[in-house]
């Protein structure tokens, strides 16, 4: 009873903030053509170009090139960003806007104790923080017990009611019956507790879940191909190959792609054979399985920051210190996948750690061997390809006008992404110096 008034007060303040954000979002709508000029322009490929500008009108890029070569309308608004580099809006392929760091509140307590309205209020703030950090598109992979609330958040952003990245949502996600959390063994057997995803057993229930989530607004389908269901708590496959094939087929026939949570080699291989489009985490993949992913053109989203965050919360890991075994396993998988030519997209599992600090994943990619440019491509051109959205991830004629400016040159120092000074999404300015 003592907690309820505090939650009500927080929710009220969040809703008031939403109103302020809504006003900001409406004011950000583009009015006239804009010419963006900075020290450098990185288009999504090659090296940055000095002396270039980007012309934006009607929400799309109308020209990119040397400043003196662009046909600039007389009524253009000129925005000069000295000392900065213009880059495409960044893409995050694995987020959870309805979660917040587990050192603040455990996952179980978020799912069981936090009211959906409270979680939505927090998610609105998370979305705003993420946009301010230069991430203009998120693939949000599951509400973790918050039903279809991601669909409502996406609508509010799309309508300009609140600011946030462009969302592609997976709604509830699909798990094998009694294989996810909150774990039944942790609570009294007569309790009915909220579940973190939609449960399914067998082909019929799996296909039904795909169709139900699709009808409620899912852009992607997420399947948990494994979880900690072994007798000793080890990670084991949870769906059979036939079950996953049926769910993938049901999704693909509607034009939706499928992401598979999978960290054990057996489950990763089953998911790839079933035809999923992306593997999330993939920490335990073998060389043979990564080669199969190359053959099947299955993309890999490594979520390197998540094990670091878990290590900090629960294993006394100090950032920059000796890696935990889970971090070592994640690093091994990432480096092996890169060596073998697996398509790697940027996805961090943000929500496990603080929203708006998504750039940590790109710093990990560079730390483990990628060049800064390669990491930037993983969060722009490559990520757009994984999403099947060629209008995203590049500064080119006709692309959606998602443009970000950072201090310095991120192709030389990826840490420049920490210093975002300008954000445009769809031609609307959400942050300026």
Short mmCIF file of C-alpha atoms in Angstrom, two decimals:
data_model
loop_
_atom_site.label_atom_id
_atom_site.label_comp_id
_atom_site.label_asym_id
_atom_site.label_seq_id
_atom_site.Cartn_x
_atom_site.Cartn_y
_atom_site.Cartn_z
CA UNK A 1 0.00 0.00 0.00
CA UNK A 2 2.91 2.34 0.66
CA UNK A 3 4.38 1.72 -2.76
CA UNK A 4 1.21 2.55 -4.71
CA UNK A 5 1.21 6.35 -4.17
CA UNK A 6 4.89 6.53 -5.20
CA UNK A 7 4.16 4.64 -8.42
CA UNK A 8 1.14 6.87 -9.08
CA UNK A 9 3.26 9.97 -8.59
CA UNK A 10 5.96 8.67 -10.93
CA UNK A 11 3.39 7.72 -13.54
CA UNK A 12 1.75 11.16 -13.26
CA UNK A 13 5.07 12.92 -13.73
CA UNK A 14 5.85 10.66 -16.67
CA UNK A 15 2.53 11.48 -18.29
CA UNK A 16 3.19 15.20 -17.82
CA UNK A 17 6.58 14.65 -19.43
CA UNK A 18 4.81 12.84 -22.26
CA UNK A 19 2.74 15.96 -22.82
CA UNK A 20 5.91 18.06 -23.04
CA UNK A 21 7.48 15.51 -25.38
CA UNK A 22 4.32 15.50 -27.49
CA UNK A 23 4.57 19.26 -27.90
CA UNK A 24 8.24 18.82 -28.83
CA UNK A 25 7.33 16.10 -31.33
CA UNK A 26 4.66 18.22 -33.01
CA UNK A 27 6.94 21.25 -33.15
CA UNK A 28 9.63 19.11 -34.79
CA UNK A 29 7.59 18.49 -37.94
CA UNK A 30 9.45 19.73 -41.01
CA UNK A 31 8.32 23.10 -42.40
CA UNK A 32 10.63 23.81 -45.33
CA UNK A 33 13.69 22.34 -47.06
CA UNK A 34 16.77 22.02 -44.88
CA UNK A 35 20.43 22.07 -45.89
CA UNK A 36 22.70 20.34 -43.38
CA UNK A 37 26.39 21.18 -43.49
CA UNK A 38 29.16 19.78 -41.27
CA UNK A 39 32.90 19.21 -41.41
CA UNK A 40 32.33 15.74 -42.85
CA UNK A 41 29.54 13.59 -44.29
CA UNK A 42 29.66 9.79 -44.01
CA UNK A 43 26.99 8.37 -46.29
CA UNK A 44 27.08 4.77 -45.05
CA UNK A 45 29.88 3.58 -47.29
CA UNK A 46 33.50 4.44 -47.90
CA UNK A 47 35.29 7.31 -46.19
CA UNK A 48 33.75 10.55 -44.93
CA UNK A 49 33.59 13.46 -47.38
CA UNK A 50 34.80 16.92 -46.42
CA UNK A 51 32.92 19.90 -47.82
CA UNK A 52 29.71 17.95 -48.45
CA UNK A 53 26.15 18.80 -47.41
CA UNK A 54 22.81 16.99 -47.20
CA UNK A 55 19.63 18.52 -48.63
CA UNK A 56 16.34 17.41 -47.06
CA UNK A 57 12.76 18.11 -48.15
CA UNK A 58 9.41 16.44 -47.50
CA UNK A 59 10.96 13.96 -45.09
CA UNK A 60 13.47 12.54 -47.54
CA UNK A 61 16.99 13.22 -48.71
CA UNK A 62 16.93 15.18 -51.94
CA UNK A 63 20.66 15.54 -52.46
CA UNK A 64 24.03 14.56 -50.99
CA UNK A 65 27.31 15.89 -52.30
CA UNK A 66 29.74 18.79 -52.49
CA UNK A 67 28.02 21.81 -50.99
CA UNK A 68 28.52 23.99 -54.07
CA UNK A 69 27.02 21.36 -56.38
CA UNK A 70 23.60 20.97 -54.75
CA UNK A 71 20.58 22.73 -56.23
CA UNK A 72 19.37 24.50 -53.11
CA UNK A 73 15.86 26.04 -53.00
CA UNK A 74 15.63 29.72 -52.18
CA UNK A 75 13.57 29.10 -49.02
CA UNK A 76 15.96 26.52 -47.58
CA UNK A 77 16.80 26.53 -43.88
CA UNK A 78 20.55 26.24 -43.44
CA UNK A 79 21.86 24.35 -40.41
CA UNK A 80 25.60 24.51 -39.92
CA UNK A 81 27.24 21.92 -37.67
CA UNK A 82 30.94 22.79 -37.40
CA UNK A 83 33.29 20.22 -35.90
CA UNK A 84 30.79 17.44 -36.55
CA UNK A 85 30.27 14.49 -38.90
CA UNK A 86 26.88 13.77 -40.46
CA UNK A 87 25.98 10.07 -40.47
CA UNK A 88 22.81 8.08 -41.19
CA UNK A 89 20.45 7.61 -38.27
CA UNK A 90 21.62 4.59 -36.29
CA UNK A 91 19.66 1.33 -36.12
CA UNK A 92 19.33 -0.90 -33.06
CA UNK A 93 18.21 -4.45 -33.91
CA UNK A 94 17.61 -5.82 -30.41
CA UNK A 95 15.90 -3.57 -27.87
CA UNK A 96 13.29 -3.84 -25.14
CA UNK A 97 11.79 -0.41 -24.48
CA UNK A 98 9.51 -1.89 -21.82
CA UNK A 99 12.44 -3.09 -19.68
CA UNK A 100 14.91 -1.15 -17.57
CA UNK A 101 18.23 -2.26 -16.01
CA UNK A 102 18.06 -5.27 -13.71
CA UNK A 103 20.17 -3.57 -11.04
CA UNK A 104 17.25 -1.14 -10.66
CA UNK A 105 14.53 -3.81 -10.62
CA UNK A 106 14.95 -7.51 -11.35
CA UNK A 107 13.35 -8.94 -14.48
CA UNK A 108 10.89 -11.00 -12.39
CA UNK A 109 9.81 -7.95 -10.40
CA UNK A 110 9.35 -5.87 -13.54
CA UNK A 111 7.06 -8.53 -15.01
CA UNK A 112 5.17 -9.37 -11.82
CA UNK A 113 5.08 -6.16 -9.80
CA UNK A 114 5.23 -3.22 -12.20
CA UNK A 115 1.81 -2.23 -13.57
CA UNK A 116 1.58 -2.08 -17.38
CA UNK A 117 0.71 1.65 -17.24
CA UNK A 118 3.86 2.31 -15.24
CA UNK A 119 5.98 0.30 -17.68
CA UNK A 120 4.52 2.19 -20.64
CA UNK A 121 5.26 5.51 -18.94
CA UNK A 122 8.88 4.45 -18.48
CA UNK A 123 9.03 3.17 -22.06
CA UNK A 124 8.04 6.59 -23.41
CA UNK A 125 11.03 8.07 -21.61
CA UNK A 126 13.25 5.24 -22.85
CA UNK A 127 12.21 5.93 -26.44
CA UNK A 128 12.92 9.64 -26.11
CA UNK A 129 16.35 8.99 -24.60
CA UNK A 130 17.19 6.57 -27.40
CA UNK A 131 16.27 9.06 -30.12
CA UNK A 132 18.36 11.74 -28.45
CA UNK A 133 21.30 9.31 -28.61
CA UNK A 134 21.06 9.17 -32.41
CA UNK A 135 19.21 5.86 -32.82
CA UNK A 136 16.33 6.60 -35.18
CA UNK A 137 15.11 3.02 -35.75
CA UNK A 138 14.63 0.17 -33.26
CA UNK A 139 13.58 -3.41 -33.73
CA UNK A 140 11.96 -4.09 -30.36
CA UNK A 141 12.01 -7.81 -29.65
CA UNK A 142 9.33 -8.48 -27.09
CA UNK A 143 7.33 -6.73 -24.40
CA UNK A 144 8.39 -9.18 -21.65
CA UNK A 145 4.98 -9.58 -20.07
CA UNK A 146 3.48 -6.27 -21.22
CA UNK A 147 1.21 -7.80 -23.86
CA UNK A 148 0.79 -5.68 -26.97
CA UNK A 149 1.80 -2.39 -25.37
CA UNK A 150 4.67 -1.96 -27.83
CA UNK A 151 2.09 -1.55 -30.60
CA UNK A 152 0.53 1.39 -28.75
CA UNK A 153 3.91 2.99 -28.11
CA UNK A 154 4.78 2.62 -31.80
CA UNK A 155 1.49 4.29 -32.76
CA UNK A 156 2.06 7.22 -30.41
CA UNK A 157 5.52 7.77 -31.92
CA UNK A 158 4.28 7.42 -35.51
CA UNK A 159 1.50 9.95 -34.85
CA UNK A 160 3.91 12.44 -33.31
CA UNK A 161 2.28 12.28 -29.89
CA UNK A 162 5.66 11.50 -28.27
CA UNK A 163 9.21 11.52 -29.66
CA UNK A 164 11.02 8.28 -30.25
CA UNK A 165 12.72 6.10 -32.82
CA UNK A 166 10.84 4.39 -35.62
CA UNK A 167 9.76 1.07 -34.05
CA UNK A 168 9.46 -2.37 -35.59
CA UNK A 169 7.81 -4.49 -32.90
CA UNK A 170 7.55 -8.19 -32.07
CA UNK A 171 4.78 -7.89 -29.44
CA UNK A 172 4.65 -10.82 -27.00
CA UNK A 173 7.25 -13.21 -28.53
CA UNK A 174 6.66 -16.98 -28.53
CA UNK A 175 8.03 -19.52 -26.05
CA UNK A 176 7.51 -23.22 -25.57
CA UNK A 177 5.02 -23.90 -22.79
CA UNK A 178 6.52 -23.59 -19.28
CA UNK A 179 9.99 -22.84 -20.61
CA UNK A 180 10.41 -19.14 -19.89
CA UNK A 181 9.86 -16.86 -16.94
CA UNK A 182 8.94 -16.07 -14.34
CA UNK A 183 9.99 -19.66 -13.67
CA UNK A 184 7.24 -21.73 -12.08
CA UNK A 185 9.70 -23.46 -9.75
CA UNK A 186 10.49 -20.11 -8.09
CA UNK A 187 6.91 -19.56 -6.89
CA UNK A 188 4.09 -21.43 -5.21
CA UNK A 189 2.51 -23.91 -7.65
CA UNK A 190 -0.99 -22.59 -6.98
CA UNK A 191 -0.09 -19.03 -8.01
CA UNK A 192 -1.16 -17.54 -11.32
CA UNK A 193 1.61 -15.19 -12.37
CA UNK A 194 2.08 -13.06 -15.50
CA UNK A 195 4.27 -14.71 -18.11
CA UNK A 196 7.04 -13.06 -20.10
CA UNK A 197 5.87 -14.26 -23.52
CA UNK A 198 3.09 -16.21 -25.27
CA UNK A 199 3.29 -19.94 -24.61
CA UNK A 200 2.76 -22.56 -27.32
CA UNK A 201 2.98 -26.33 -27.61
CA UNK A 202 2.94 -28.14 -30.93
CA UNK A 203 2.57 -26.96 -34.48
CA UNK A 204 -1.04 -25.79 -34.21
CA UNK A 205 -0.48 -23.60 -31.15
CA UNK A 206 2.75 -22.20 -32.57
CA UNK A 207 1.14 -21.21 -35.85
CA UNK A 208 -1.85 -19.78 -33.99
CA UNK A 209 0.47 -17.63 -31.86
CA UNK A 210 2.19 -16.29 -35.00
CA UNK A 211 -1.16 -15.36 -36.51
CA UNK A 212 -2.48 -13.79 -33.31
CA UNK A 213 0.60 -11.65 -32.83
CA UNK A 214 0.58 -10.65 -36.48
CA UNK A 215 -3.06 -9.58 -36.25
CA UNK A 216 -2.28 -7.43 -33.22
CA UNK A 217 0.43 -5.51 -35.03
CA UNK A 218 3.68 -7.51 -34.89
CA UNK A 219 6.18 -6.44 -37.57
CA UNK A 220 8.53 -9.30 -36.68
CA UNK A 221 7.95 -12.64 -35.00
CA UNK A 222 10.33 -13.63 -32.22
CA UNK A 223 10.76 -17.26 -31.20
CA UNK A 224 12.67 -18.49 -28.17
CA UNK A 225 14.51 -21.47 -29.64
CA UNK A 226 16.13 -22.34 -26.32
CA UNK A 227 16.12 -21.51 -22.65
CA UNK A 228 17.39 -22.81 -19.32
CA UNK A 229 15.22 -25.94 -19.25
CA UNK A 230 17.83 -28.65 -18.66
CA UNK A 231 17.67 -30.81 -15.53
CA UNK A 232 20.72 -28.97 -14.24
CA UNK A 233 19.50 -25.58 -15.41
CA UNK A 234 21.50 -25.76 -18.62
CA UNK A 235 20.27 -24.11 -21.82
CA UNK A 236 18.46 -26.56 -24.09
CA UNK A 237 16.33 -26.33 -27.26
CA UNK A 238 12.68 -25.75 -26.44
CA UNK A 239 10.95 -26.24 -29.81
CA UNK A 240 11.36 -29.08 -32.25
CA UNK A 241 12.51 -28.43 -35.79
CA UNK A 242 9.02 -29.16 -37.09
CA UNK A 243 7.42 -26.69 -34.67
CA UNK A 244 9.84 -23.93 -35.65
CA UNK A 245 9.50 -24.64 -39.37
CA UNK A 246 5.73 -24.27 -39.08
CA UNK A 247 6.00 -20.96 -37.21
CA UNK A 248 8.56 -19.58 -39.65
CA UNK A 249 6.39 -20.59 -42.61
CA UNK A 250 3.34 -18.95 -41.03
CA UNK A 251 5.28 -15.73 -40.53
CA UNK A 252 7.01 -15.69 -43.92
CA UNK A 253 3.80 -16.20 -45.85
CA UNK A 254 2.58 -12.88 -44.42
CA UNK A 255 5.82 -11.07 -45.29
CA UNK A 256 7.07 -11.00 -41.70
CA UNK A 257 10.58 -12.02 -40.77
CA UNK A 258 11.53 -14.15 -37.77
CA UNK A 259 14.11 -13.57 -35.05
CA UNK A 260 15.23 -16.48 -32.89
CA UNK A 261 16.59 -16.15 -29.38
CA UNK A 262 19.21 -18.90 -29.30
CA UNK A 263 22.47 -19.28 -27.41
CA UNK A 264 23.13 -23.05 -27.49
CA UNK A 265 24.66 -24.57 -30.61
CA UNK A 266 21.89 -27.18 -30.97
CA UNK A 267 19.13 -24.57 -30.84
CA UNK A 268 20.94 -22.16 -33.16
CA UNK A 269 21.35 -24.91 -35.74
CA UNK A 270 17.68 -25.94 -35.45
CA UNK A 271 16.55 -22.34 -35.86
CA UNK A 272 18.73 -21.82 -38.93
CA UNK A 273 17.44 -25.04 -40.49
CA UNK A 274 13.90 -23.86 -39.73
CA UNK A 275 14.54 -20.74 -41.81
CA UNK A 276 14.67 -17.92 -39.26
CA UNK A 277 16.06 -14.61 -40.49
CA UNK A 278 18.21 -13.62 -37.51
CA UNK A 279 19.89 -15.35 -34.60
CA UNK A 280 19.92 -13.31 -31.39
CA UNK A 281 22.82 -13.81 -28.95
CA UNK A 282 24.31 -16.95 -30.54
CA UNK A 283 27.00 -17.21 -27.89
CA UNK A 284 27.45 -20.99 -28.14
CA UNK A 285 27.51 -21.35 -31.92
CA UNK A 286 30.12 -23.68 -33.38
CA UNK A 287 32.15 -23.07 -36.51
CA UNK A 288 29.94 -25.53 -38.41
CA UNK A 289 26.79 -23.69 -37.33
CA UNK A 290 28.17 -20.29 -38.31
CA UNK A 291 29.10 -21.75 -41.70
CA UNK A 292 25.51 -22.95 -42.02
CA UNK A 293 24.35 -19.41 -41.26
CA UNK A 294 26.54 -18.09 -44.08
CA UNK A 295 25.10 -20.72 -46.42
CA UNK A 296 21.50 -19.96 -45.42
CA UNK A 297 22.10 -16.16 -45.32
CA UNK A 298 20.99 -16.01 -41.69
CA UNK A 299 22.08 -12.80 -39.99
CA UNK A 300 23.66 -12.62 -36.56
CA UNK A 301 22.83 -10.09 -33.82
CA UNK A 302 25.49 -10.65 -31.12
CA UNK A 303 24.21 -8.56 -28.14
CA UNK A 304 27.72 -8.19 -26.69
CA UNK A 305 26.76 -5.58 -24.10
CA UNK A 306 24.19 -7.75 -22.32
CA UNK A 307 26.66 -10.19 -20.70
CA UNK A 308 28.83 -7.26 -19.65
CA UNK A 309 25.84 -5.63 -17.94
CA UNK A 310 24.80 -8.89 -16.24
CA UNK A 311 28.37 -9.34 -15.07
CA UNK A 312 28.34 -5.87 -13.52
CA UNK A 313 25.02 -6.42 -11.75
CA UNK A 314 25.47 -9.92 -10.39
CA UNK A 315 29.10 -11.06 -10.74
CA UNK A 316 31.08 -8.06 -9.44
CA UNK A 317 32.50 -7.35 -12.90
CA UNK A 318 34.15 -3.94 -13.20
CA UNK A 319 33.82 -2.39 -16.65
CA UNK A 320 37.17 -2.60 -18.41
CA UNK A 321 38.37 -5.36 -16.09
CA UNK A 322 38.81 -9.08 -16.70
CA UNK A 323 35.84 -10.45 -18.66
CA UNK A 324 33.45 -12.94 -17.12
CA UNK A 325 33.10 -16.40 -18.71
CA UNK A 326 29.88 -15.25 -20.40
CA UNK A 327 31.64 -12.23 -21.86
CA UNK A 328 34.46 -14.45 -23.11
CA UNK A 329 31.97 -16.78 -24.77
CA UNK A 330 30.22 -13.84 -26.46
CA UNK A 331 33.55 -12.47 -27.70
CA UNK A 332 34.58 -15.87 -29.09
CA UNK A 333 31.30 -16.21 -31.01
CA UNK A 334 31.49 -12.70 -32.41
CA UNK A 335 35.06 -13.04 -33.60
CA UNK A 336 34.40 -16.46 -35.13
CA UNK A 337 31.29 -15.25 -36.93
CA UNK A 338 33.15 -12.25 -38.33
CA UNK A 339 36.06 -14.43 -39.47
CA UNK A 340 33.67 -16.77 -41.31
CA UNK A 341 31.79 -13.95 -43.05
CA UNK A 342 28.46 -14.13 -41.21
CA UNK A 343 26.31 -11.03 -41.72
CA UNK A 344 26.50 -9.18 -38.40
CA UNK A 345 24.01 -6.47 -37.46
CA UNK A 346 24.08 -4.14 -34.49
CA UNK A 347 21.87 -5.23 -31.62
CA UNK A 348 22.63 -4.86 -27.94
CA UNK A 349 19.65 -6.13 -25.86
CA UNK A 350 19.28 -2.61 -24.48
CA UNK A 351 16.81 -2.55 -21.63
CA UNK A 352 19.08 -4.96 -19.82
CA UNK A 353 21.22 -1.83 -19.57
CA UNK A 354 20.32 1.86 -19.78
CA UNK A 355 18.38 3.14 -22.78
CA UNK A 356 20.21 5.86 -24.66
CA UNK A 357 23.61 4.21 -24.14
CA UNK A 358 23.17 1.88 -27.12
CA UNK A 359 26.52 2.98 -28.57
CA UNK A 360 28.19 0.63 -26.07
CA UNK A 361 27.50 -2.25 -28.47
CA UNK A 362 29.39 -0.57 -31.31
CA UNK A 363 32.31 0.10 -29.01
CA UNK A 364 32.36 -3.61 -28.15
CA UNK A 365 32.37 -4.53 -31.83
CA UNK A 366 35.43 -2.35 -32.39
CA UNK A 367 37.11 -3.66 -29.25
CA UNK A 368 36.70 -7.19 -30.60
CA UNK A 369 38.15 -6.52 -34.03
CA UNK A 370 35.83 -4.52 -36.28
CA UNK A 371 37.05 -1.24 -37.71
CA UNK A 372 34.96 1.78 -36.68
CA UNK A 373 33.57 1.97 -40.21
CA UNK A 374 32.62 -1.71 -40.17
CA UNK A 375 30.82 -1.23 -36.86
CA UNK A 376 29.02 1.85 -38.17
CA UNK A 377 27.85 -0.14 -41.19
CA UNK A 378 26.51 -2.83 -38.84
CA UNK A 379 24.29 -0.13 -37.34
CA UNK A 380 23.28 1.48 -40.64
CA UNK A 381 23.50 -0.14 -44.09
CA UNK A 382 23.82 -3.73 -42.86
CA UNK A 383 21.08 -3.35 -40.27
CA UNK A 384 18.77 -1.80 -42.88
CA UNK A 385 19.40 -4.79 -45.12
CA UNK A 386 18.53 -7.20 -42.31
CA UNK A 387 15.29 -5.31 -41.76
CA UNK A 388 14.54 -5.27 -45.49
CA UNK A 389 14.32 -1.45 -45.36
CA UNK A 390 16.55 0.02 -48.12
CA UNK A 391 15.21 3.51 -47.39
CA UNK A 392 17.04 3.43 -44.03
CA UNK A 393 20.68 3.34 -43.03
CA UNK A 394 22.25 5.54 -45.71
CA UNK A 395 22.50 9.16 -46.78
CA UNK A 396 21.40 8.88 -50.38
CA UNK A 397 18.83 10.43 -52.69
CA UNK A 398 15.32 9.23 -51.86
CA UNK A 399 16.19 7.74 -48.48
CA UNK A 400 14.22 8.70 -45.40
CA UNK A 401 15.86 11.75 -43.86
CA UNK A 402 17.30 10.16 -40.74
CA UNK A 403 20.45 12.19 -40.15
CA UNK A 404 22.63 12.42 -37.05
CA UNK A 405 25.62 14.64 -36.30
CA UNK A 406 28.34 13.63 -33.84
CA UNK A 407 31.39 15.48 -32.59
CA UNK A 408 34.58 14.44 -34.34
CA UNK A 409 34.89 11.56 -36.79
CA UNK A 410 33.30 8.23 -35.77
CA UNK A 411 35.05 6.41 -38.63
CA UNK A 412 38.32 7.18 -36.82
CA UNK A 413 37.07 6.89 -33.22
CA UNK A 414 33.83 5.04 -32.55
CA UNK A 415 33.57 6.79 -29.15
CA UNK A 416 32.47 9.89 -31.09
CA UNK A 417 28.99 8.31 -31.00
CA UNK A 418 28.79 9.28 -27.34
CA UNK A 419 28.62 12.94 -28.38
CA UNK A 420 25.48 13.36 -30.46
CA UNK A 421 24.74 17.00 -31.19
CA UNK A 422 22.00 16.82 -33.81
CA UNK A 423 19.20 14.34 -34.59
CA UNK A 424 16.76 14.36 -37.49
CA UNK A 425 14.24 11.60 -38.09
CA UNK A 426 12.09 11.60 -41.19
CA UNK A 427 13.05 15.20 -41.88
CA UNK A 428 11.99 16.43 -38.41
CA UNK A 429 14.63 17.84 -36.08
CA UNK A 430 14.58 16.44 -32.55
CA UNK A 431 17.93 17.69 -31.29
CA UNK A 432 20.14 20.57 -32.32
CA UNK A 433 23.14 22.38 -30.78
#
